[in-house]
Amino acid sequence: MKRREAFKMFLKPGFEDEYQRRHAALWPEMKELLKETGVSNYSIYWDKDTNILFAYQEVEGDAGSQDLGDNPVVKKWWDYMADIMEVNPDNSPVSIPLDERFHMD
């Protein structure tokens, strides 16, 4: 059974275009890892007034995209993105889970 997950992250000011560019060229190995893990229907939205990134994904399995920090591909991606996002000491993005309050099929 798939579950829906949403979370927010924080983009550093001035890196809006760079963030878009990097995700437009998402590494094939990252995309494959997410699919193999059961992550699908993954979207990230940008609020230009706050520089908050809102992410939504559907997950089948135990781990969403934010749970893959032990994978070398993910660690490499985090390092690649660390200069344009707010990150934790291990370069993982500061990510705050959001509770679902309404859903309509």
mmCIF file of N, CA and C in Angstrom:
data_model
loop_
_atom_site.group_PDB
_atom_site.id
_atom_site.type_symbol
_atom_site.label_atom_id
_atom_site.label_comp_id
_atom_site.label_asym_id
_atom_site.label_seq_id
_atom_site.Cartn_x
_atom_site.Cartn_y
_atom_site.Cartn_z
ATOM 1 N N MET A 1 0.830 -1.183 0.000
ATOM 2 C CA MET A 1 0.000 0.000 0.000
ATOM 3 C C MET A 1 0.881 1.256 0.000
ATOM 4 N N LYS A 2 0.570 2.164 -0.866
ATOM 5 C CA LYS A 2 1.334 3.411 -0.933
ATOM 6 C C LYS A 2 0.871 4.366 0.144
ATOM 7 N N ARG A 3 1.831 5.135 0.642
ATOM 8 C CA ARG A 3 1.495 6.211 1.566
ATOM 9 C C ARG A 3 2.002 7.519 0.961
ATOM 10 N N ARG A 4 1.344 8.597 1.338
ATOM 11 C CA ARG A 4 1.725 9.927 0.857
ATOM 12 C C ARG A 4 2.596 10.582 1.915
ATOM 13 N N GLU A 5 3.669 11.217 1.479
ATOM 14 C CA GLU A 5 4.552 11.951 2.381
ATOM 15 C C GLU A 5 4.766 13.353 1.830
ATOM 16 N N ALA A 6 4.824 14.314 2.722
ATOM 17 C CA ALA A 6 5.130 15.692 2.339
ATOM 18 C C ALA A 6 6.107 16.255 3.359
ATOM 19 N N PHE A 7 6.984 17.124 2.890
ATOM 20 C CA PHE A 7 7.955 17.754 3.779
ATOM 21 C C PHE A 7 8.404 19.058 3.155
ATOM 22 N N LYS A 8 9.016 19.889 3.981
ATOM 23 C CA LYS A 8 9.544 21.146 3.455
ATOM 24 C C LYS A 8 11.050 21.196 3.683
ATOM 25 N N MET A 9 11.704 21.903 2.781
ATOM 26 C CA MET A 9 13.145 22.136 2.836
ATOM 27 C C MET A 9 13.353 23.618 2.561
ATOM 28 N N PHE A 10 14.596 24.060 2.666
ATOM 29 C CA PHE A 10 14.863 25.492 2.599
ATOM 30 C C PHE A 10 15.975 25.792 1.590
ATOM 31 N N LEU A 11 15.629 26.565 0.579
ATOM 32 C CA LEU A 11 16.560 26.970 -0.466
ATOM 33 C C LEU A 11 17.247 28.272 -0.053
ATOM 34 N N LYS A 12 18.543 28.335 -0.258
ATOM 35 C CA LYS A 12 19.261 29.575 0.035
ATOM 36 C C LYS A 12 18.904 30.631 -1.013
ATOM 37 N N PRO A 13 18.770 31.883 -0.589
ATOM 38 C CA PRO A 13 18.428 32.955 -1.533
ATOM 39 C C PRO A 13 19.442 33.063 -2.674
ATOM 40 N N GLY A 14 18.927 33.306 -3.859
ATOM 41 C CA GLY A 14 19.773 33.490 -5.028
ATOM 42 C C GLY A 14 20.094 32.217 -5.788
ATOM 43 N N PHE A 15 19.629 31.078 -5.303
ATOM 44 C CA PHE A 15 19.952 29.801 -5.940
ATOM 45 C C PHE A 15 18.746 29.134 -6.589
ATOM 46 N N GLU A 16 17.701 29.898 -6.833
ATOM 47 C CA GLU A 16 16.480 29.341 -7.408
ATOM 48 C C GLU A 16 16.732 28.686 -8.772
ATOM 49 N N ASP A 17 17.415 29.383 -9.651
ATOM 50 C CA ASP A 17 17.682 28.847 -10.990
ATOM 51 C C ASP A 17 18.637 27.657 -10.938
ATOM 52 N N GLU A 18 19.610 27.727 -10.063
ATOM 53 C CA GLU A 18 20.571 26.626 -9.934
ATOM 54 C C GLU A 18 19.881 25.364 -9.411
ATOM 55 N N TYR A 19 18.998 25.528 -8.453
ATOM 56 C CA TYR A 19 18.245 24.387 -7.931
ATOM 57 C C TYR A 19 17.453 23.737 -9.065
ATOM 58 N N GLN A 20 16.778 24.556 -9.851
ATOM 59 C CA GLN A 20 15.998 24.057 -10.995
ATOM 60 C C GLN A 20 16.903 23.335 -11.992
ATOM 61 N N ARG A 21 18.048 23.925 -12.293
ATOM 62 C CA ARG A 21 18.979 23.328 -13.253
ATOM 63 C C ARG A 21 19.463 21.961 -12.786
ATOM 64 N N ARG A 22 19.842 21.870 -11.520
ATOM 65 C CA ARG A 22 20.367 20.600 -11.005
ATOM 66 C C ARG A 22 19.304 19.506 -11.009
ATOM 67 N N HIS A 23 18.087 19.856 -10.678
ATOM 68 C CA HIS A 23 17.041 18.835 -10.671
ATOM 69 C C HIS A 23 16.585 18.472 -12.086
ATOM 70 N N ALA A 24 16.710 19.391 -13.017
ATOM 71 C CA ALA A 24 16.382 19.067 -14.407
ATOM 72 C C ALA A 24 17.352 18.032 -14.961
ATOM 73 N N ALA A 25 18.535 17.962 -14.372
ATOM 74 C CA ALA A 25 19.556 16.994 -14.793
ATOM 75 C C ALA A 25 19.783 15.951 -13.694
ATOM 76 N N LEU A 26 18.692 15.531 -13.038
ATOM 77 C CA LEU A 26 18.795 14.540 -11.968
ATOM 78 C C LEU A 26 19.566 13.324 -12.456
ATOM 79 N N TRP A 27 20.530 12.897 -11.670
ATOM 80 C CA TRP A 27 21.368 11.766 -12.047
ATOM 81 C C TRP A 27 20.518 10.513 -12.263
ATOM 82 N N PRO A 28 20.791 9.777 -13.322
ATOM 83 C CA PRO A 28 20.040 8.544 -13.576
ATOM 84 C C PRO A 28 20.114 7.553 -12.403
ATOM 85 N N GLU A 29 21.280 7.472 -11.747
ATOM 86 C CA GLU A 29 21.404 6.540 -10.627
ATOM 87 C C GLU A 29 20.551 6.974 -9.432
ATOM 88 N N MET A 30 20.351 8.262 -9.258
ATOM 89 C CA MET A 30 19.481 8.750 -8.182
ATOM 90 C C MET A 30 18.023 8.422 -8.514
ATOM 91 N N LYS A 31 17.647 8.693 -9.738
ATOM 92 C CA LYS A 31 16.276 8.406 -10.170
ATOM 93 C C LYS A 31 15.965 6.916 -10.032
ATOM 94 N N GLU A 32 16.886 6.075 -10.444
ATOM 95 C CA GLU A 32 16.696 4.628 -10.352
ATOM 96 C C GLU A 32 16.606 4.172 -8.904
ATOM 97 N N LEU A 33 17.449 4.714 -8.044
ATOM 98 C CA LEU A 33 17.417 4.370 -6.621
ATOM 99 C C LEU A 33 16.058 4.712 -6.012
ATOM 100 N N LEU A 34 15.553 5.903 -6.304
ATOM 101 C CA LEU A 34 14.252 6.294 -5.771
ATOM 102 C C LEU A 34 13.154 5.351 -6.239
ATOM 103 N N LYS A 35 13.176 5.023 -7.517
ATOM 104 C CA LYS A 35 12.173 4.095 -8.049
ATOM 105 C C LYS A 35 12.290 2.722 -7.399
ATOM 106 N N GLU A 36 13.516 2.215 -7.286
ATOM 107 C CA GLU A 36 13.727 0.900 -6.680
ATOM 108 C C GLU A 36 13.293 0.870 -5.216
ATOM 109 N N THR A 37 13.409 1.996 -4.541
ATOM 110 C CA THR A 37 13.038 2.092 -3.134
ATOM 111 C C THR A 37 11.527 2.184 -2.962
ATOM 112 N N GLY A 38 10.815 2.500 -4.029
ATOM 113 C CA GLY A 38 9.361 2.610 -3.958
ATOM 114 C C GLY A 38 8.844 4.030 -3.937
ATOM 115 N N VAL A 39 9.713 5.002 -4.242
ATOM 116 C CA VAL A 39 9.295 6.405 -4.295
ATOM 117 C C VAL A 39 8.762 6.694 -5.695
ATOM 118 N N SER A 40 7.564 7.274 -5.750
ATOM 119 C CA SER A 40 6.977 7.651 -7.034
ATOM 120 C C SER A 40 6.172 8.934 -6.862
ATOM 121 N N ASN A 41 5.712 9.447 -7.974
ATOM 122 C CA ASN A 41 4.893 10.657 -7.972
ATOM 123 C C ASN A 41 5.529 11.740 -7.088
ATOM 124 N N TYR A 42 6.817 11.962 -7.305
ATOM 125 C CA TYR A 42 7.626 12.860 -6.477
ATOM 126 C C TYR A 42 7.666 14.235 -7.143
ATOM 127 N N SER A 43 7.221 15.241 -6.417
ATOM 128 C CA SER A 43 7.229 16.617 -6.906
ATOM 129 C C SER A 43 7.803 17.523 -5.836
ATOM 130 N N ILE A 44 8.472 18.585 -6.277
ATOM 131 C CA ILE A 44 8.971 19.613 -5.366
ATOM 132 C C ILE A 44 8.505 20.963 -5.907
ATOM 133 N N TYR A 45 7.902 21.752 -5.030
ATOM 134 C CA TYR A 45 7.398 23.076 -5.383
ATOM 135 C C TYR A 45 8.201 24.126 -4.624
ATOM 136 N N TRP A 46 8.312 25.296 -5.211
ATOM 137 C CA TRP A 46 9.074 26.393 -4.617
ATOM 138 C C TRP A 46 8.143 27.552 -4.300
ATOM 139 N N ASP A 47 8.186 28.027 -3.068
ATOM 140 C CA ASP A 47 7.464 29.229 -2.665
ATOM 141 C C ASP A 47 8.450 30.395 -2.751
ATOM 142 N N LYS A 48 8.315 31.209 -3.775
ATOM 143 C CA LYS A 48 9.290 32.279 -4.014
ATOM 144 C C LYS A 48 9.272 33.356 -2.942
ATOM 145 N N ASP A 49 8.187 33.483 -2.188
ATOM 146 C CA ASP A 49 8.126 34.498 -1.134
ATOM 147 C C ASP A 49 8.943 34.108 0.093
ATOM 148 N N THR A 50 9.094 32.809 0.324
ATOM 149 C CA THR A 50 9.786 32.338 1.532
ATOM 150 C C THR A 50 11.035 31.512 1.246
ATOM 151 N N ASN A 51 11.234 31.117 -0.015
ATOM 152 C CA ASN A 51 12.309 30.205 -0.430
ATOM 153 C C ASN A 51 12.156 28.819 0.203
ATOM 154 N N ILE A 52 10.943 28.494 0.588
ATOM 155 C CA ILE A 52 10.666 27.152 1.101
ATOM 156 C C ILE A 52 10.332 26.250 -0.070
ATOM 157 N N LEU A 53 10.898 25.057 -0.032
ATOM 158 C CA LEU A 53 10.599 24.019 -0.998
ATOM 159 C C LEU A 53 9.609 23.047 -0.349
ATOM 160 N N PHE A 54 8.519 22.773 -1.021
ATOM 161 C CA PHE A 54 7.517 21.837 -0.544
ATOM 162 C C PHE A 54 7.618 20.589 -1.403
ATOM 163 N N ALA A 55 7.840 19.455 -0.765
ATOM 164 C CA ALA A 55 7.999 18.198 -1.502
ATOM 165 C C ALA A 55 6.851 17.252 -1.185
ATOM 166 N N TYR A 56 6.431 16.531 -2.200
ATOM 167 C CA TYR A 56 5.389 15.512 -2.066
ATOM 168 C C TYR A 56 5.864 14.269 -2.792
ATOM 169 N N GLN A 57 5.631 13.118 -2.177
ATOM 170 C CA GLN A 57 5.974 11.857 -2.827
ATOM 171 C C GLN A 57 5.057 10.759 -2.315
ATOM 172 N N GLU A 58 4.918 9.744 -3.130
ATOM 173 C CA GLU A 58 4.198 8.557 -2.704
ATOM 174 C C GLU A 58 5.238 7.466 -2.513
ATOM 175 N N VAL A 59 5.059 6.696 -1.441
ATOM 176 C CA VAL A 59 6.071 5.716 -1.061
ATOM 177 C C VAL A 59 5.417 4.361 -0.857
ATOM 178 N N GLU A 60 5.986 3.379 -1.500
ATOM 179 C CA GLU A 60 5.586 1.998 -1.273
ATOM 180 C C GLU A 60 6.802 1.295 -0.691
ATOM 181 N N GLY A 61 6.728 0.913 0.553
ATOM 182 C CA GLY A 61 7.875 0.332 1.238
ATOM 183 C C GLY A 61 8.158 1.091 2.509
ATOM 184 N N ASP A 62 9.335 0.842 3.052
ATOM 185 C CA ASP A 62 9.673 1.399 4.363
ATOM 186 C C ASP A 62 10.351 2.767 4.312
ATOM 187 N N ALA A 63 10.937 3.127 3.175
ATOM 188 C CA ALA A 63 11.785 4.313 3.148
ATOM 189 C C ALA A 63 11.379 5.275 2.044
ATOM 190 N N GLY A 64 11.168 6.541 2.429
ATOM 191 C CA GLY A 64 10.991 7.602 1.449
ATOM 192 C C GLY A 64 12.347 8.181 1.095
ATOM 193 N N SER A 65 12.351 9.199 0.285
ATOM 194 C CA SER A 65 13.611 9.778 -0.174
ATOM 195 C C SER A 65 14.467 10.312 0.967
ATOM 196 N N GLN A 66 13.841 10.764 2.048
ATOM 197 C CA GLN A 66 14.588 11.349 3.155
ATOM 198 C C GLN A 66 15.145 10.302 4.117
ATOM 199 N N ASP A 67 14.888 9.021 3.823
ATOM 200 C CA ASP A 67 15.346 7.926 4.679
ATOM 201 C C ASP A 67 16.507 7.144 4.073
ATOM 202 N N LEU A 68 17.108 7.656 3.028
ATOM 203 C CA LEU A 68 18.111 6.894 2.279
ATOM 204 C C LEU A 68 19.535 7.383 2.517
ATOM 205 N N GLY A 69 19.774 8.007 3.644
ATOM 206 C CA GLY A 69 21.057 8.642 3.919
ATOM 207 C C GLY A 69 22.243 7.712 4.016
ATOM 208 N N ASP A 70 22.034 6.419 4.131
ATOM 209 C CA ASP A 70 23.149 5.478 4.178
ATOM 210 C C ASP A 70 23.633 5.085 2.785
ATOM 211 N N ASN A 71 22.899 5.479 1.763
ATOM 212 C CA ASN A 71 23.257 5.111 0.397
ATOM 213 C C ASN A 71 24.310 6.072 -0.155
ATOM 214 N N PRO A 72 25.383 5.556 -0.764
ATOM 215 C CA PRO A 72 26.439 6.441 -1.286
ATOM 216 C C PRO A 72 25.955 7.419 -2.361
ATOM 217 N N VAL A 73 24.996 7.017 -3.180
ATOM 218 C CA VAL A 73 24.470 7.917 -4.209
ATOM 219 C C VAL A 73 23.765 9.099 -3.551
ATOM 220 N N VAL A 74 22.999 8.817 -2.522
ATOM 221 C CA VAL A 74 22.277 9.870 -1.807
ATOM 222 C C VAL A 74 23.261 10.806 -1.108
ATOM 223 N N LYS A 75 24.274 10.241 -0.471
ATOM 224 C CA LYS A 75 25.279 11.078 0.189
ATOM 225 C C LYS A 75 25.979 11.994 -0.818
ATOM 226 N N LYS A 76 26.271 11.454 -1.983
ATOM 227 C CA LYS A 76 26.910 12.257 -3.030
ATOM 228 C C LYS A 76 25.968 13.387 -3.494
ATOM 229 N N TRP A 77 24.670 13.067 -3.633
ATOM 230 C CA TRP A 77 23.692 14.082 -4.021
ATOM 231 C C TRP A 77 23.594 15.166 -2.957
ATOM 232 N N TRP A 78 23.555 14.768 -1.692
ATOM 233 C CA TRP A 78 23.497 15.745 -0.606
ATOM 234 C C TRP A 78 24.699 16.682 -0.645
ATOM 235 N N ASP A 79 25.884 16.113 -0.855
ATOM 236 C CA ASP A 79 27.088 16.940 -0.950
ATOM 237 C C ASP A 79 26.989 17.919 -2.125
ATOM 238 N N TYR A 80 26.440 17.436 -3.234
ATOM 239 C CA TYR A 80 26.281 18.245 -4.435
ATOM 240 C C TYR A 80 25.316 19.411 -4.206
ATOM 241 N N MET A 81 24.294 19.210 -3.395
ATOM 242 C CA MET A 81 23.265 20.214 -3.168
ATOM 243 C C MET A 81 23.536 21.100 -1.951
ATOM 244 N N ALA A 82 24.516 20.760 -1.135
ATOM 245 C CA ALA A 82 24.739 21.436 0.150
ATOM 246 C C ALA A 82 25.029 22.927 0.026
ATOM 247 N N ASP A 83 25.589 23.360 -1.076
ATOM 248 C CA ASP A 83 25.934 24.773 -1.203
ATOM 249 C C ASP A 83 24.732 25.665 -1.500
ATOM 250 N N ILE A 84 23.598 25.076 -1.871
ATOM 251 C CA ILE A 84 22.448 25.905 -2.246
ATOM 252 C C ILE A 84 21.225 25.703 -1.344
ATOM 253 N N MET A 85 21.349 24.818 -0.347
ATOM 254 C CA MET A 85 20.232 24.537 0.559
ATOM 255 C C MET A 85 20.693 24.606 2.003
ATOM 256 N N GLU A 86 19.750 24.789 2.904
ATOM 257 C CA GLU A 86 20.068 24.663 4.319
ATOM 258 C C GLU A 86 20.223 23.173 4.611
ATOM 259 N N VAL A 87 21.350 22.827 5.241
ATOM 260 C CA VAL A 87 21.657 21.416 5.469
ATOM 261 C C VAL A 87 22.050 21.157 6.923
ATOM 262 N N ASN A 88 21.980 19.892 7.290
ATOM 263 C CA ASN A 88 22.436 19.406 8.589
ATOM 264 C C ASN A 88 23.947 19.168 8.520
ATOM 265 N N PRO A 89 24.603 18.862 9.651
ATOM 266 C CA PRO A 89 26.050 18.623 9.644
ATOM 267 C C PRO A 89 26.513 17.534 8.669
ATOM 268 N N ASP A 90 25.650 16.557 8.354
ATOM 269 C CA ASP A 90 26.027 15.494 7.408
ATOM 270 C C ASP A 90 25.681 15.851 5.963
ATOM 271 N N ASN A 91 25.307 17.104 5.722
ATOM 272 C CA ASN A 91 24.909 17.638 4.416
ATOM 273 C C ASN A 91 23.523 17.180 3.964
ATOM 274 N N SER A 92 22.797 16.434 4.775
ATOM 275 C CA SER A 92 21.413 16.119 4.428
ATOM 276 C C SER A 92 20.613 17.410 4.498
ATOM 277 N N PRO A 93 19.617 17.554 3.631
ATOM 278 C CA PRO A 93 18.839 18.791 3.671
ATOM 279 C C PRO A 93 18.046 18.885 4.969
ATOM 280 N N VAL A 94 17.961 20.079 5.514
ATOM 281 C CA VAL A 94 17.046 20.287 6.629
ATOM 282 C C VAL A 94 15.663 20.012 6.063
ATOM 283 N N SER A 95 15.016 19.030 6.616
ATOM 284 C CA SER A 95 13.745 18.549 6.080
ATOM 285 C C SER A 95 12.759 18.389 7.231
ATOM 286 N N ILE A 96 11.628 19.030 7.112
ATOM 287 C CA ILE A 96 10.622 18.991 8.162
ATOM 288 C C ILE A 96 9.381 18.283 7.624
ATOM 289 N N PRO A 97 9.040 17.123 8.194
ATOM 290 C CA PRO A 97 7.842 16.407 7.743
ATOM 291 C C PRO A 97 6.588 17.243 8.000
ATOM 292 N N LEU A 98 5.627 17.109 7.108
ATOM 293 C CA LEU A 98 4.357 17.805 7.246
ATOM 294 C C LEU A 98 3.246 16.775 7.427
ATOM 295 N N ASP A 99 2.347 17.038 8.371
ATOM 296 C CA ASP A 99 1.233 16.141 8.623
ATOM 297 C C ASP A 99 0.110 16.414 7.637
ATOM 298 N N GLU A 100 -0.438 15.350 7.067
ATOM 299 C CA GLU A 100 -1.574 15.494 6.168
ATOM 300 C C GLU A 100 -2.821 15.812 6.970
ATOM 301 N N ARG A 101 -3.557 16.801 6.526
ATOM 302 C CA ARG A 101 -4.786 17.197 7.195
ATOM 303 C C ARG A 101 -6.022 17.000 6.328
ATOM 304 N N PHE A 102 -5.796 16.847 5.019
ATOM 305 C CA PHE A 102 -6.920 16.623 4.104
ATOM 306 C C PHE A 102 -6.407 15.948 2.857
ATOM 307 N N HIS A 103 -7.193 15.031 2.332
ATOM 308 C CA HIS A 103 -6.885 14.378 1.052
ATOM 309 C C HIS A 103 -8.203 14.065 0.359
ATOM 310 N N MET A 104 -8.241 14.307 -0.939
ATOM 311 C CA MET A 104 -9.415 13.953 -1.727
ATOM 312 C C MET A 104 -8.959 13.211 -2.974
ATOM 313 N N ASP A 105 -9.493 12.036 -3.205
ATOM 314 C CA ASP A 105 -9.192 11.284 -4.427
ATOM 315 C C ASP A 105 -10.046 11.794 -5.553
#
